[in-house]
PDB file of C-alpha atoms in Angstrom:
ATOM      1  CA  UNK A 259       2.419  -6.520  15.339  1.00 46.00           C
ATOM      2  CA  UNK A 260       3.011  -4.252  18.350  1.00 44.00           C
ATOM      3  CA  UNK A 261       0.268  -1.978  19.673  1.00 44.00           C
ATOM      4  CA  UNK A 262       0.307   0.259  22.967  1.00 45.00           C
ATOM      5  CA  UNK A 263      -2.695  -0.904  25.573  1.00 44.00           C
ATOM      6  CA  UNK A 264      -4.192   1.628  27.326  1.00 48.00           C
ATOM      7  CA  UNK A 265      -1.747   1.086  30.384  1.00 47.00           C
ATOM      8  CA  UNK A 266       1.092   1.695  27.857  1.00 51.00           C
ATOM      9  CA  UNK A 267       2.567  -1.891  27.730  1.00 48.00           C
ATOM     10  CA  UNK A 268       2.921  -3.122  24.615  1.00 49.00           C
ATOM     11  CA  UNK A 269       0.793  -6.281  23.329  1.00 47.00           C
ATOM     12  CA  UNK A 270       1.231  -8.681  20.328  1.00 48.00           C
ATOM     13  CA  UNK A 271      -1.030  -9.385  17.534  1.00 50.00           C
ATOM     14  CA  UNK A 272      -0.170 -12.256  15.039  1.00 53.00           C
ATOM     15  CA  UNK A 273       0.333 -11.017  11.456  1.00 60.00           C
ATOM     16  CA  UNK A 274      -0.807 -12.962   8.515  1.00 55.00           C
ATOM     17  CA  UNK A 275      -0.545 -12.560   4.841  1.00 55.00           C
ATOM     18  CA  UNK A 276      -4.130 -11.007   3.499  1.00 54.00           C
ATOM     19  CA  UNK A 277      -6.080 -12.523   0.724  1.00 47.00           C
ATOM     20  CA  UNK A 278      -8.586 -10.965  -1.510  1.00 46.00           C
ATOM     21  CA  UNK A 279     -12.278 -12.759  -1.717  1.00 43.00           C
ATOM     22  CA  UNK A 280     -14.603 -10.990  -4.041  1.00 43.00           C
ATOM     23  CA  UNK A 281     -18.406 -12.057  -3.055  1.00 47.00           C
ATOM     24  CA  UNK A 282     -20.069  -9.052  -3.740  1.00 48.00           C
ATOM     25  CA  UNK A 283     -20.155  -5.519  -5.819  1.00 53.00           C
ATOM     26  CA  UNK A 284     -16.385  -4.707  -6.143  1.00 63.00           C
ATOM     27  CA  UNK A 285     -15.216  -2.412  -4.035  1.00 67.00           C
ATOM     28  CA  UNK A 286     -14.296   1.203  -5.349  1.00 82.00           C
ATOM     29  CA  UNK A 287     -12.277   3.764  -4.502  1.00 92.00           C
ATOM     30  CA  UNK A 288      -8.389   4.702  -4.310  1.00 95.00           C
ATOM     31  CA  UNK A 289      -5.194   2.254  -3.291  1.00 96.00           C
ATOM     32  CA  UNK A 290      -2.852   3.978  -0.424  1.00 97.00           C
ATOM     33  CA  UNK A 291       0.540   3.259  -0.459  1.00 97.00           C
ATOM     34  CA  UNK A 292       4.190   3.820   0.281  1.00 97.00           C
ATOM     35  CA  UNK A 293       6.815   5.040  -1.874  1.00 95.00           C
ATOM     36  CA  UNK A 294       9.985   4.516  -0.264  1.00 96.00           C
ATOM     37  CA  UNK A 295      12.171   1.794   0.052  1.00 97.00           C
ATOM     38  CA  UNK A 296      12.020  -0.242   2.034  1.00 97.00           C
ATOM     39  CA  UNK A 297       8.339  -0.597   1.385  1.00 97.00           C
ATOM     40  CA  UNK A 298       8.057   0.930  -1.903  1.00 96.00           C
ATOM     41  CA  UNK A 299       5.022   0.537  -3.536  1.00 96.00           C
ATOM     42  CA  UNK A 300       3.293  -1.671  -0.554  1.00 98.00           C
ATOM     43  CA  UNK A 301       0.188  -0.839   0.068  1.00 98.00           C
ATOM     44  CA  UNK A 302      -2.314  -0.347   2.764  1.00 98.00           C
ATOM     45  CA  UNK A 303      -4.408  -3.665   3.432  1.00 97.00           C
ATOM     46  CA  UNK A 304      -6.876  -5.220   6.190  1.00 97.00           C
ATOM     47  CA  UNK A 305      -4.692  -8.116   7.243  1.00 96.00           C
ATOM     48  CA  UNK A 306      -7.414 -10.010   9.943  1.00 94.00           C
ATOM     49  CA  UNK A 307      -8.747  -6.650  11.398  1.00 94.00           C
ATOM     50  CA  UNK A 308      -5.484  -4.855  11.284  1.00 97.00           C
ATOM     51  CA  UNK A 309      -4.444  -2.443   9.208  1.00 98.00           C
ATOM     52  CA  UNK A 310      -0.794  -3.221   7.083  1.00 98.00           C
ATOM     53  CA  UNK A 311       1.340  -2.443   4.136  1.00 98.00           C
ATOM     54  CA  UNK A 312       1.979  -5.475   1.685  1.00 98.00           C
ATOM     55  CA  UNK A 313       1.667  -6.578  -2.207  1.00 97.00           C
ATOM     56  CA  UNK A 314      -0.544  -4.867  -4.639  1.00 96.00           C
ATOM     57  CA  UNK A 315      -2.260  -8.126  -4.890  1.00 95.00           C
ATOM     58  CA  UNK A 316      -4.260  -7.325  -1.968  1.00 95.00           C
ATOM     59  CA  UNK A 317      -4.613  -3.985  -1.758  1.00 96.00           C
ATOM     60  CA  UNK A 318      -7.584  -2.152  -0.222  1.00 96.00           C
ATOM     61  CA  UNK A 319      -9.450   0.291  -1.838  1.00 96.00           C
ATOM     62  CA  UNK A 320     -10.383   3.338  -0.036  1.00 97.00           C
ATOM     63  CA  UNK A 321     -12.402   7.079   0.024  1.00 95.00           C
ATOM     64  CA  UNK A 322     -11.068   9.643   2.037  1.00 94.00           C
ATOM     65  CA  UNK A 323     -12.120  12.755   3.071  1.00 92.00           C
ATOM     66  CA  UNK A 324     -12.137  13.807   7.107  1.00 94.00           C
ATOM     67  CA  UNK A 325     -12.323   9.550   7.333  1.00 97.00           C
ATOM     68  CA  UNK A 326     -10.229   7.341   5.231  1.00 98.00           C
ATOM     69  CA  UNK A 327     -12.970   4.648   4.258  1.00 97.00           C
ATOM     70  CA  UNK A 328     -12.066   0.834   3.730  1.00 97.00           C
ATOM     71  CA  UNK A 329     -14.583  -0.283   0.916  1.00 94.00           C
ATOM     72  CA  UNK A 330     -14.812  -3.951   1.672  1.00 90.00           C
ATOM     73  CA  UNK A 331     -15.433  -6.210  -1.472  1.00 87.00           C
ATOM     74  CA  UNK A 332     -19.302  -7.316   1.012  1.00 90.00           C
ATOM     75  CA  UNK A 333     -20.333  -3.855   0.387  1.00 89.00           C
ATOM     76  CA  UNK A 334     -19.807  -3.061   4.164  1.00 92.00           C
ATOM     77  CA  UNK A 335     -17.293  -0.200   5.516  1.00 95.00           C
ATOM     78  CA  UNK A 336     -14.810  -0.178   7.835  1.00 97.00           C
ATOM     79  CA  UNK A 337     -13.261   2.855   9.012  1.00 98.00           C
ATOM     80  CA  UNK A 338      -9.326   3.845   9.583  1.00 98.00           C
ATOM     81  CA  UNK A 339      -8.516   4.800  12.895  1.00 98.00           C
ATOM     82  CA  UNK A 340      -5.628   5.701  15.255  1.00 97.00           C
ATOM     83  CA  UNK A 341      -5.053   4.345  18.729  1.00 96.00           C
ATOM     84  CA  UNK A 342      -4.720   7.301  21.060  1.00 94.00           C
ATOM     85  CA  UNK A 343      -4.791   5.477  24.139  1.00 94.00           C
ATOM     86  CA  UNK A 344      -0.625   5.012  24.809  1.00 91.00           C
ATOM     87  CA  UNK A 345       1.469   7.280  25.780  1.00 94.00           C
ATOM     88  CA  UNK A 346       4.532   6.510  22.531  1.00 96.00           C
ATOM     89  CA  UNK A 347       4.559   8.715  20.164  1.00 96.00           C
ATOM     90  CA  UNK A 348       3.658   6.543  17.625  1.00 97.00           C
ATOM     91  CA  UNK A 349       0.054   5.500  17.432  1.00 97.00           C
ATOM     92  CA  UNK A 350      -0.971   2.278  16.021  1.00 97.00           C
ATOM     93  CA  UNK A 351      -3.598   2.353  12.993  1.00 98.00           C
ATOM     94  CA  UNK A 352      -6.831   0.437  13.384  1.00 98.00           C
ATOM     95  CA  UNK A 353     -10.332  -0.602  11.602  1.00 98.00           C
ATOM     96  CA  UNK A 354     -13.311  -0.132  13.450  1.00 97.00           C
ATOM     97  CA  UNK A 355     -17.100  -0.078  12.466  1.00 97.00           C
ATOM     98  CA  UNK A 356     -17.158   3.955  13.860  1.00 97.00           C
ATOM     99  CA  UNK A 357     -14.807   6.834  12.646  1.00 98.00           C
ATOM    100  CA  UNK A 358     -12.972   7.972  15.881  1.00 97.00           C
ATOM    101  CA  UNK A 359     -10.290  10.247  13.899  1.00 97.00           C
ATOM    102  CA  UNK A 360     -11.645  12.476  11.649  1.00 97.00           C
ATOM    103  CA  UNK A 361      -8.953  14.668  10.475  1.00 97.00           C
ATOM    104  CA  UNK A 362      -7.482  12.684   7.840  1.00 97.00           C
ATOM    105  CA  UNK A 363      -6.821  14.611   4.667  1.00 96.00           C
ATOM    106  CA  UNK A 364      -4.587  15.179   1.705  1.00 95.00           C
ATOM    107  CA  UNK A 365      -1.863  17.013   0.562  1.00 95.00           C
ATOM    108  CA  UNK A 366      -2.054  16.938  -2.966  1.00 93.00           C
ATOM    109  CA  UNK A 367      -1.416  12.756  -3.260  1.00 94.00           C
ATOM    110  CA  UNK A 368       0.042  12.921   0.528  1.00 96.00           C
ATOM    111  CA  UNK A 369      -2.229  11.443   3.269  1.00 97.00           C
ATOM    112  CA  UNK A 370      -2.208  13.429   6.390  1.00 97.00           C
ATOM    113  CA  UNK A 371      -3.902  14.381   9.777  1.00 97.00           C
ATOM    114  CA  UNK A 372      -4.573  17.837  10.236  1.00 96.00           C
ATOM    115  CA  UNK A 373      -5.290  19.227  13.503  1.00 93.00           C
ATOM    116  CA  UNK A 374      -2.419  18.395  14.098  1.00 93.00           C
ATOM    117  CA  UNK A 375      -1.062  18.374  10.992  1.00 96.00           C
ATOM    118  CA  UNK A 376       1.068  14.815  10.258  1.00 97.00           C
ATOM    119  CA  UNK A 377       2.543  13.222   7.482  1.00 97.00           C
ATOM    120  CA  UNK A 378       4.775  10.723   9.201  1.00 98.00           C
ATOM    121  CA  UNK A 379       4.077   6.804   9.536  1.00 98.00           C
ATOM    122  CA  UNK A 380       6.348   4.275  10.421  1.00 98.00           C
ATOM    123  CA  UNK A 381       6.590   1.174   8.315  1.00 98.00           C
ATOM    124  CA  UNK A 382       7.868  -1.899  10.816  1.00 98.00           C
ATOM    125  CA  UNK A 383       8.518  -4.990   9.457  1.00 98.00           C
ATOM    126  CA  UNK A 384       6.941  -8.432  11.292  1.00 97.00           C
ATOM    127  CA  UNK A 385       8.141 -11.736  10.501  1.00 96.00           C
ATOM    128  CA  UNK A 386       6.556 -12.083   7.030  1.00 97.00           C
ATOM    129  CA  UNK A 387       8.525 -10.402   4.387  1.00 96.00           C
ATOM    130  CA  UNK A 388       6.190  -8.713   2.125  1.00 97.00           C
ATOM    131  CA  UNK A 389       4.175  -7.267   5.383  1.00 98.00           C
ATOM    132  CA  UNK A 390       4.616  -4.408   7.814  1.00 98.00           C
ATOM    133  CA  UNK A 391       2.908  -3.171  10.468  1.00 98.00           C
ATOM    134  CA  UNK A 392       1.884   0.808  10.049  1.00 98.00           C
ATOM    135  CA  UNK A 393       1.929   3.755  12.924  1.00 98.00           C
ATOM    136  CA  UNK A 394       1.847   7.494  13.151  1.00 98.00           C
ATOM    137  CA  UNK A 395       4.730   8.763  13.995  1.00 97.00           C
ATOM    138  CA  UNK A 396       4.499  11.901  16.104  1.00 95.00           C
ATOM    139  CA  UNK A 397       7.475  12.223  17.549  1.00 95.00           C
ATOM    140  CA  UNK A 398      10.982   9.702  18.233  1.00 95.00           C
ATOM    141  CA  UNK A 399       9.947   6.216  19.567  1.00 96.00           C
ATOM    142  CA  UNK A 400       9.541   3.159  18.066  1.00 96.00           C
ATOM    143  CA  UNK A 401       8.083   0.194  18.802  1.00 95.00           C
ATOM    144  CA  UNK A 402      10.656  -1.644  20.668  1.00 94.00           C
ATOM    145  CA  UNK A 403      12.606  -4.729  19.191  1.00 94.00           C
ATOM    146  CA  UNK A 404      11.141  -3.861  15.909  1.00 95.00           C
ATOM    147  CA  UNK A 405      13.399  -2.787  12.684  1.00 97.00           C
ATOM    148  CA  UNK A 406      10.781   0.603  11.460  1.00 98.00           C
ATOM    149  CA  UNK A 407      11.752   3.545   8.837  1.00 97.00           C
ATOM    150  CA  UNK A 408      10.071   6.227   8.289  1.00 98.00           C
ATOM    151  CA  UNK A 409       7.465   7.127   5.952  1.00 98.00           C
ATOM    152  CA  UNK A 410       4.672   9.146   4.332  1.00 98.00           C
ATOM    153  CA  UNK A 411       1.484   7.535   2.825  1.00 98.00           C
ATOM    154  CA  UNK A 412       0.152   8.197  -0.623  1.00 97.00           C
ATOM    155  CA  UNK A 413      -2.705   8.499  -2.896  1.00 95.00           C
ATOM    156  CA  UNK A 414      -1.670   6.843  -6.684  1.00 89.00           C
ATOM    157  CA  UNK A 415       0.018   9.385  -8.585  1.00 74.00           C
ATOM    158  CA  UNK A 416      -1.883  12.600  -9.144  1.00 63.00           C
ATOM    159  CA  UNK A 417      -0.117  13.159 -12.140  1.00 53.00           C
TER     160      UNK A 417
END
């Protein structure tokens, strides 16, 4: 995966396949996921620390509301993030122990920030098929030397 530092060079974070290990309470709350090819129906997953899209099989679950929760299968929390410190306009999503963005939201199933308001993420893929790394998108770039498309994030279907 391909995140900005804070002197806007990019670094490189190895990307592994999650796996599921239930030792506690489960977890509850809602899946996130895509709905476009080519990612359709991946979801949004703690691969290692890092936030990615992959199988159903090891989906997170999550509660949003100004945060976007990560209810981790130990009972503890994990909060989703975004990485504000380059100067792309994509911004890479993390997990961290303290909610730094709080203006996640929804539009009916459609996850969102909204000040200001955003509904586009790029989906990139890394060198293991059924993962890809997630960003904002706020504006044109990519992250270079990576294949991306774009997309919006969802709740299940509201229906």
């Amino acid at each position: 995966m391909s995140t900005t530092s804070g002197s806007g060079s990019p670094t490189t974070t190895p990307i592994t396949t999650p796996t599921t290990t239930i030792t506690g309470p489960t977890p509850t709350g809602s899946q996130i996921r895509t709905v476009q090819s080519p990612v359709y129906h991946f979801y949004l997953q703690n691969s290692g620390g890092v936030p990615v899209l992959g199988p159903e099989s090891s989906a997170a679950l999550f509660t949003i509301g100004g945060t976007i929760t990560l209810n981790q299968s130990n009972g503890s929390e994990l909060y989703l993030n975004l990485n504000t410190t380059g100067t792309a306009s994509y911004q890479a999503l993390t997990f961290g122990t303290t909610a730094t963005t709080t203006d996640w939201g929804l539009e009916g199933d459609t996850i969102i920030t909204t000040s200001p308001r955003q509904l586009n993420f790029l989906a990139c893929a890394t060198s293991v098929s059924t993962i890809y790394s997630i960003y904002l998108q706020t504006g044109n770039d990519t992250p270079a030397g990576q294949s991306c498309t774009l997309q919006t994030i969802h709740l299940p279907c509201l229906c």
